[in-house]
Amino acid sequence: MRDITEAGVREITRRINTGEISASETAAAFVEKAAAHSELNAFVRLVNKPATPVDGGNLFGVPIAHKDIFCERGVLSTCASRILENFVSPYDAAVVEKTRAAGMVSIGRTNMDEFAMGSSGEHSSYGPAKNPWDLSRVPGGSSSGSAAAVAARLCPVATGTDTGGSIRQPASFCGVTGIKPTYGRVSRWGMTAFASGFDQGGVIAPSADDCALVLSAIAGFDERDSTSLNEPAEDFCRLFDNALSPTIGVPGEFFDDGLHNGVAACVREALARMEKAGAKIVDISLPSMRYAISAYYVLTSAEASSNLSRYDGVRYGRRAEGIDDLSALYKKTRAEGFGAEVKRRVMVGAYVLSYGYKDAYYRRAMRVRRLIADDFQRAFEKCDIIAGPTTPSVAFMLGEMSSGDPVQMYLQDIYTVPVNLAGLPALSAPCGFVDNLPVGLQLIGSPLTEARLLAAANDYQKHTDWHLRKVLKTP
Ligand code: GLN
């Protein structure tokens, strides 16, 4: 009998339903394996004896790990920040609620960049998670621990959030599949805000099939989130048996000088394979993409500076001690509680929103956002799916991007942030290796076409085994 920690969501469900293994044995197997691989620092907290939901649910007994950004009732929910180090959430995020209702078992909280700001995991107050393929390298970020844990099969599936690439980029670096749905598809209720106009919850798992099963459980309208899309729940596996033959648009801008040759070769090969399976490949252009990084960092920093003003030492979280002056209390609490990257974004955000600069930066960036969305809309007149690399390189070394100019790290997001500026769904799926490190293929869709994206990725995964490559031997 195959070790349960090697099984996908579908197989776990089947084995529990047939009584071959119990839900609590399944959870215990994953928790034990996760505890044995603490060197990855993928989990910031593990649940010792996970509680099994009482009722059925179509994913009954499937273990899941939530990124430390999702509020979980009675559990420390810290966003990997010192400012929330003591925050025990009094309620469940919508995503947590829904996974519970589906019968899934929470086995722990995964490591991340503080408040989801970063592309490497190095901005975590718990120290960085490591890439299971090479412990001297980053797993990507900000959903670092989720991707690392899934790659090492310390959990069969994990949640993540993607504001500018934080699901797709770590999925790519760790050789797993990750989907960021259309903005508004998954409720932001109880998902700690970074940039509310961009943040979107999603799933990281080995395969597109696993992602589709869990996304079907967590997507759907929620009146508690004012930007939630009023769309019914969907079965995201429903197109898996259809012959799709999509037209795939390949933007020239995704294959520019900044792209590593080996990564480009893997992605080209994946496209050739999809063409052989019936896809039609066409060239497209996203001319405004070159402004995407600048616009993204102006807009998300502006939103972050406003969202993070709530951490003032008065309402919740950490409070600086021994101070009786209110303004000094704010300053000391925030100075002690936030890490360097968060402070940088709060300051940049306050600057671009300030009197006299708002038109030059914030409003201009909003116009760029529109141009980029228009580029995509025009492109989707010529194709069903846009494809390219997820990241310009494979996983970089710990310290390589975090020690010098922060803009070097920001440039890592070049292929992912345009998608968030336009609010589109996109996924990353493993498509090869360069120097024994995984490469990700990015597939981008028009709004609400997650089912088609997942079907295309599932089809690709039927013909390839990149997503099945094993990284750690079972202890
Ligand atoms: N790396 C990007 C940033 O630092 C994206 C982060 C995210 O998607 N949460 O903002």
Short mmCIF file of C-alpha atoms and ligand atoms in Angstrom, two decimals, residues 116-119 142 161-166 194 296-297 345 413, ligand 1:
data_model
loop_
_atom_site.label_atom_id
_atom_site.label_comp_id
_atom_site.label_asym_id
_atom_site.label_seq_id
_atom_site.Cartn_x
_atom_site.Cartn_y
_atom_site.Cartn_z
CA ALA A 116 2.57 38.71 2.29
CA MET A 117 5.11 41.30 1.16
CA GLY A 118 7.95 39.58 -0.64
CA SER A 119 9.01 37.00 -3.19
CA SER A 142 5.05 35.11 -0.09
CA THR A 161 -2.74 34.31 -1.27
CA ASP A 162 -1.65 36.12 -4.40
CA THR A 163 -1.44 39.92 -4.54
CA GLY A 164 1.26 40.04 -7.21
CA GLY A 165 2.35 36.43 -7.67
CA SER A 166 2.56 34.94 -4.19
CA PHE A 194 -2.17 43.63 2.36
CA TYR A 296 1.95 47.55 -8.98
CA TYR A 297 4.36 48.76 -6.28
CA ARG A 345 6.03 49.79 1.86
CA ASP A 413 7.43 39.61 -10.22
N1 GLN B 1 6.19 39.68 -4.43
C1 GLN B 1 5.07 40.56 -4.53
C2 GLN B 1 5.17 41.62 -3.47
O1 GLN B 1 6.10 41.59 -2.74
C3 GLN B 1 3.81 39.80 -4.44
C4 GLN B 1 3.37 39.51 -3.08
C5 GLN B 1 2.05 38.80 -3.02
O2 GLN B 1 1.53 38.35 -4.05
N2 GLN B 1 1.49 38.76 -1.85
O3 GLN B 1 4.34 42.46 -3.35
#
